[in-house]
Amino acid sequence: MATPDPHTAKLLKRRYRAERRFKALCIGALSFAVAFLVLFFADIISKGYPAFQQTKIQTEVTYSERSVELPLAAVGEDVRYLVSRGFLRQIPDQVERDPDLMGRTVTRWVTADTDVDQYLKGKHSKLSEEDEQIVDRLAEEGRAELAFNWSLFTAGDSTMPEMAGIRSAVVGTLFTLLVTMLVSFPVGVMTAVYLEEFAPDNRLTRAIEVNINNLAAVPSILYGLLGLAVFINFFGVPRSSALAGGLTLALMTLPIIIISTRAALRSVPDSIREGAFGVGASRLQMVAHHVLPLSLPGILTGSIIGLAQAMGETAPLLIVGMMAFIPASPDGVMDAATVLPAQIFSWASRPERAFAELTAAGIIVLLVVLLTLNAAAVLLRKRFERRW
């Protein structure tokens, strides 16, 4: 093997050093990204985990005419100010739903006040020393304990942290995404099919393609302004409704679905099209019977990712009024509603410490849903992917 001359050997050493530096920088960038993700998830999970637990106090609840008029009288004096005011306010509703409760005294596990909850979780609370001694005694007697916080998923928004939940936001999110999917998916797919399979190649179609690509990079808040001007001010769609939010998000999702659908259509080899034409199929039959079924995994993958991105959006929904305080779940797309990202934003702006836990818990739920949608997109692509 010939030995390189000194000048060539020097150049080779310099090139290898440059390669090693570049590789080290790439590994450093990857390590930084992984460390940031680990730090982010560790911080969110450590802050949000306590919200999945809620302090319950076992006490006797008396249902009588006096407790219906004065709910504080429903529980004993020793725990009267340790029980959540939200639970006591539900006493008249409980009697109305179940009249057999009237005149009875029932031993129940009831939701504790947020200060009691924070104290049992080892955090700062506003309890007096006397109240802390009572809580300690109840905990020793087994009458106060931390349990899974089911109300986080079954209750709507509330000004009291111990009574707040994400149910109304989840229902509003589902209605909003339903409208978004029903509008953006068929319109986006049909637009992509026309541009890719039927439209002539001229200046007009090229201009449309360029503008569609540019729309995918437009800041999302501009879609909110467009939705406010068109759907609410012009068409009169109710403000804060899932219909207004869904139509606005459909505008934002359309470019993503069109671009991903066109990419999926282009991935189908031309030999498939030529084979269809060769057996006498029309262009419509070629698209409907051959190209669309083969490109469907890519279309579904792009659509799911587009919907997942829409689900995490907050800015355009703030413009169309979906930041309102909505304690009850909407019954339809025309009712006032909020969505999970807006609910998280609302909790983050409240001063009580317990709402910080709920904010992190809401982010965890949102991340789980988004990761599930992305995993579904990957599985669909892997399951139906065809290699040519």
Short mmCIF file of C-alpha atoms in Angstrom, two decimals, residues 79-244:
data_model
loop_
_atom_site.label_atom_id
_atom_site.label_comp_id
_atom_site.label_asym_id
_atom_site.label_seq_id
_atom_site.Cartn_x
_atom_site.Cartn_y
_atom_site.Cartn_z
CA VAL A 79 -64.97 19.09 59.86
CA ARG A 80 -67.32 21.89 58.82
CA TYR A 81 -64.55 24.15 57.56
CA LEU A 82 -62.37 21.30 56.28
CA VAL A 83 -64.92 20.05 53.75
CA SER A 84 -65.03 21.64 50.31
CA ARG A 85 -67.62 24.40 49.91
CA GLY A 86 -68.23 22.97 46.46
CA PHE A 87 -69.44 19.68 47.95
CA LEU A 88 -71.71 21.47 50.45
CA ARG A 89 -73.28 23.51 47.64
CA GLN A 90 -74.26 20.22 45.97
CA ILE A 91 -76.43 19.15 48.94
CA PRO A 92 -79.68 20.66 47.53
CA ASP A 93 -79.00 19.09 44.11
CA GLN A 94 -78.31 15.70 45.69
CA VAL A 95 -81.65 15.83 47.53
CA GLU A 96 -83.43 16.93 44.35
CA ARG A 97 -81.96 14.02 42.37
CA ASP A 98 -82.64 11.48 45.15
CA PRO A 99 -85.56 12.57 47.40
CA ASP A 100 -85.09 9.42 49.52
CA LEU A 101 -82.03 11.10 51.08
CA MET A 102 -84.22 13.62 52.91
CA GLY A 103 -84.26 12.93 56.64
CA ARG A 104 -81.31 10.51 56.52
CA THR A 105 -77.74 10.74 57.85
CA VAL A 106 -75.21 8.99 55.62
CA THR A 107 -71.51 8.31 56.28
CA ARG A 108 -69.61 9.37 53.16
CA TRP A 109 -66.16 10.18 51.87
CA VAL A 110 -66.41 13.81 50.78
CA THR A 111 -64.00 16.13 49.01
CA ALA A 112 -61.80 18.16 51.33
CA ASP A 113 -61.03 21.84 51.04
CA THR A 114 -58.03 22.71 48.89
CA ASP A 115 -55.97 23.86 51.92
CA VAL A 116 -56.52 20.48 53.59
CA ASP A 117 -55.53 18.80 50.33
CA GLN A 118 -52.34 20.85 50.04
CA TYR A 119 -51.49 20.18 53.72
CA LEU A 120 -51.81 16.39 53.35
CA LYS A 121 -49.64 16.56 50.23
CA GLY A 122 -46.92 18.22 52.29
CA LYS A 123 -47.24 21.62 50.67
CA HIS A 124 -47.86 25.11 51.99
CA SER A 125 -51.43 25.71 53.15
CA LYS A 126 -53.41 28.39 54.94
CA LEU A 127 -54.67 26.07 57.69
CA SER A 128 -54.36 27.25 61.28
CA GLU A 129 -52.44 25.13 63.79
CA GLU A 130 -55.72 23.98 65.30
CA ASP A 131 -57.04 22.86 61.91
CA GLU A 132 -53.76 21.11 61.15
CA GLN A 133 -54.10 19.16 64.42
CA ILE A 134 -57.65 18.15 63.44
CA VAL A 135 -56.47 17.00 60.01
CA ASP A 136 -53.61 15.02 61.58
CA ARG A 137 -56.07 13.38 63.98
CA LEU A 138 -58.42 12.49 61.12
CA ALA A 139 -55.52 11.02 59.15
CA GLU A 140 -54.41 8.91 62.14
CA GLU A 141 -57.99 7.65 62.58
CA GLY A 142 -58.15 6.75 58.88
CA ARG A 143 -60.85 9.37 58.21
CA ALA A 144 -58.69 11.55 55.94
CA GLU A 145 -56.67 10.13 53.07
CA LEU A 146 -55.47 10.75 49.54
CA ALA A 147 -57.48 8.96 46.83
CA PHE A 148 -57.48 8.98 43.04
CA ASN A 149 -58.98 12.25 41.81
CA TRP A 150 -61.85 10.98 39.65
CA SER A 151 -63.43 14.44 39.61
CA LEU A 152 -60.52 15.64 37.48
CA PHE A 153 -62.12 13.66 34.62
CA THR A 154 -65.81 13.80 35.61
CA ALA A 155 -66.22 17.46 36.65
CA GLY A 156 -66.23 20.68 34.68
CA ASP A 157 -64.36 23.87 35.39
CA SER A 158 -64.72 25.50 38.80
CA THR A 159 -63.29 28.43 40.71
CA MET A 160 -62.45 25.97 43.52
CA PRO A 161 -59.41 23.86 42.59
CA GLU A 162 -60.62 20.78 44.46
CA MET A 163 -63.82 20.74 42.36
CA ALA A 164 -62.28 21.62 38.97
CA GLY A 165 -62.06 19.05 36.17
CA ILE A 166 -61.53 18.72 32.44
CA ARG A 167 -64.80 17.07 31.42
CA SER A 168 -66.39 20.13 29.79
CA ALA A 169 -63.10 20.94 28.01
CA VAL A 170 -62.74 17.37 26.73
CA VAL A 171 -66.34 17.32 25.40
CA GLY A 172 -65.79 20.75 23.80
CA THR A 173 -62.56 19.49 22.23
CA LEU A 174 -64.32 16.45 20.77
CA PHE A 175 -67.10 18.58 19.25
CA THR A 176 -64.54 21.05 17.86
CA LEU A 177 -62.38 18.30 16.33
CA LEU A 178 -65.49 16.63 14.88
CA VAL A 179 -66.40 19.83 13.01
CA THR A 180 -62.78 20.29 11.95
CA MET A 181 -62.54 16.75 10.58
CA LEU A 182 -65.91 16.83 8.79
CA VAL A 183 -64.95 20.05 6.98
CA SER A 184 -61.22 19.81 6.41
CA PHE A 185 -60.84 16.11 5.47
CA PRO A 186 -63.19 15.88 2.46
CA VAL A 187 -62.38 19.38 1.20
CA GLY A 188 -58.63 18.88 1.63
CA VAL A 189 -58.54 15.43 -0.01
CA MET A 190 -60.74 16.48 -2.96
CA THR A 191 -58.65 19.61 -3.52
CA ALA A 192 -55.46 17.57 -3.52
CA VAL A 193 -56.95 14.98 -5.89
CA TYR A 194 -58.02 17.68 -8.33
CA LEU A 195 -54.66 19.47 -8.26
CA GLU A 196 -52.68 16.25 -8.59
CA GLU A 197 -54.81 14.19 -10.98
CA PHE A 198 -57.15 16.46 -12.94
CA ALA A 199 -55.90 20.08 -13.00
CA PRO A 200 -53.94 21.27 -16.04
CA ASP A 201 -50.41 22.46 -15.44
CA ASN A 202 -50.73 26.21 -16.01
CA ARG A 203 -49.94 29.47 -14.20
CA LEU A 204 -53.21 29.44 -12.24
CA THR A 205 -52.74 25.98 -10.75
CA ARG A 206 -49.08 26.70 -10.01
CA ALA A 207 -50.09 29.92 -8.22
CA ILE A 208 -52.69 27.99 -6.20
CA GLU A 209 -50.09 25.39 -5.23
CA VAL A 210 -47.62 28.06 -4.10
CA ASN A 211 -50.28 29.79 -2.00
CA ILE A 212 -51.39 26.52 -0.39
CA ASN A 213 -47.79 25.81 0.59
CA ASN A 214 -47.44 29.33 2.01
CA LEU A 215 -50.71 29.01 3.97
CA ALA A 216 -49.22 26.09 5.91
CA ALA A 217 -46.65 28.51 7.38
CA VAL A 218 -49.07 31.34 8.29
CA PRO A 219 -49.21 32.06 12.08
CA SER A 220 -52.23 30.32 13.56
CA ILE A 221 -53.57 33.48 15.21
CA LEU A 222 -54.29 34.91 11.74
CA TYR A 223 -56.70 32.02 11.15
CA GLY A 224 -58.45 33.12 14.35
CA LEU A 225 -58.88 36.64 12.96
CA LEU A 226 -60.19 35.16 9.69
CA GLY A 227 -62.64 32.93 11.56
CA LEU A 228 -63.84 35.89 13.63
CA ALA A 229 -64.44 38.02 10.53
CA VAL A 230 -66.00 35.34 8.31
CA PHE A 231 -67.82 32.83 10.49
CA ILE A 232 -68.87 34.99 13.46
CA ASN A 233 -69.26 38.52 12.08
CA PHE A 234 -70.46 37.61 8.56
CA PHE A 235 -72.27 34.26 8.86
CA GLY A 236 -73.43 34.81 12.45
CA VAL A 237 -72.05 31.57 13.92
CA PRO A 238 -72.42 31.72 17.75
CA ARG A 239 -69.28 33.04 19.42
CA SER A 240 -67.49 30.59 21.76
CA SER A 241 -69.25 27.65 20.08
CA ALA A 242 -67.56 24.46 18.94
CA LEU A 243 -68.87 25.21 15.44
CA ALA A 244 -66.95 28.52 15.28
#
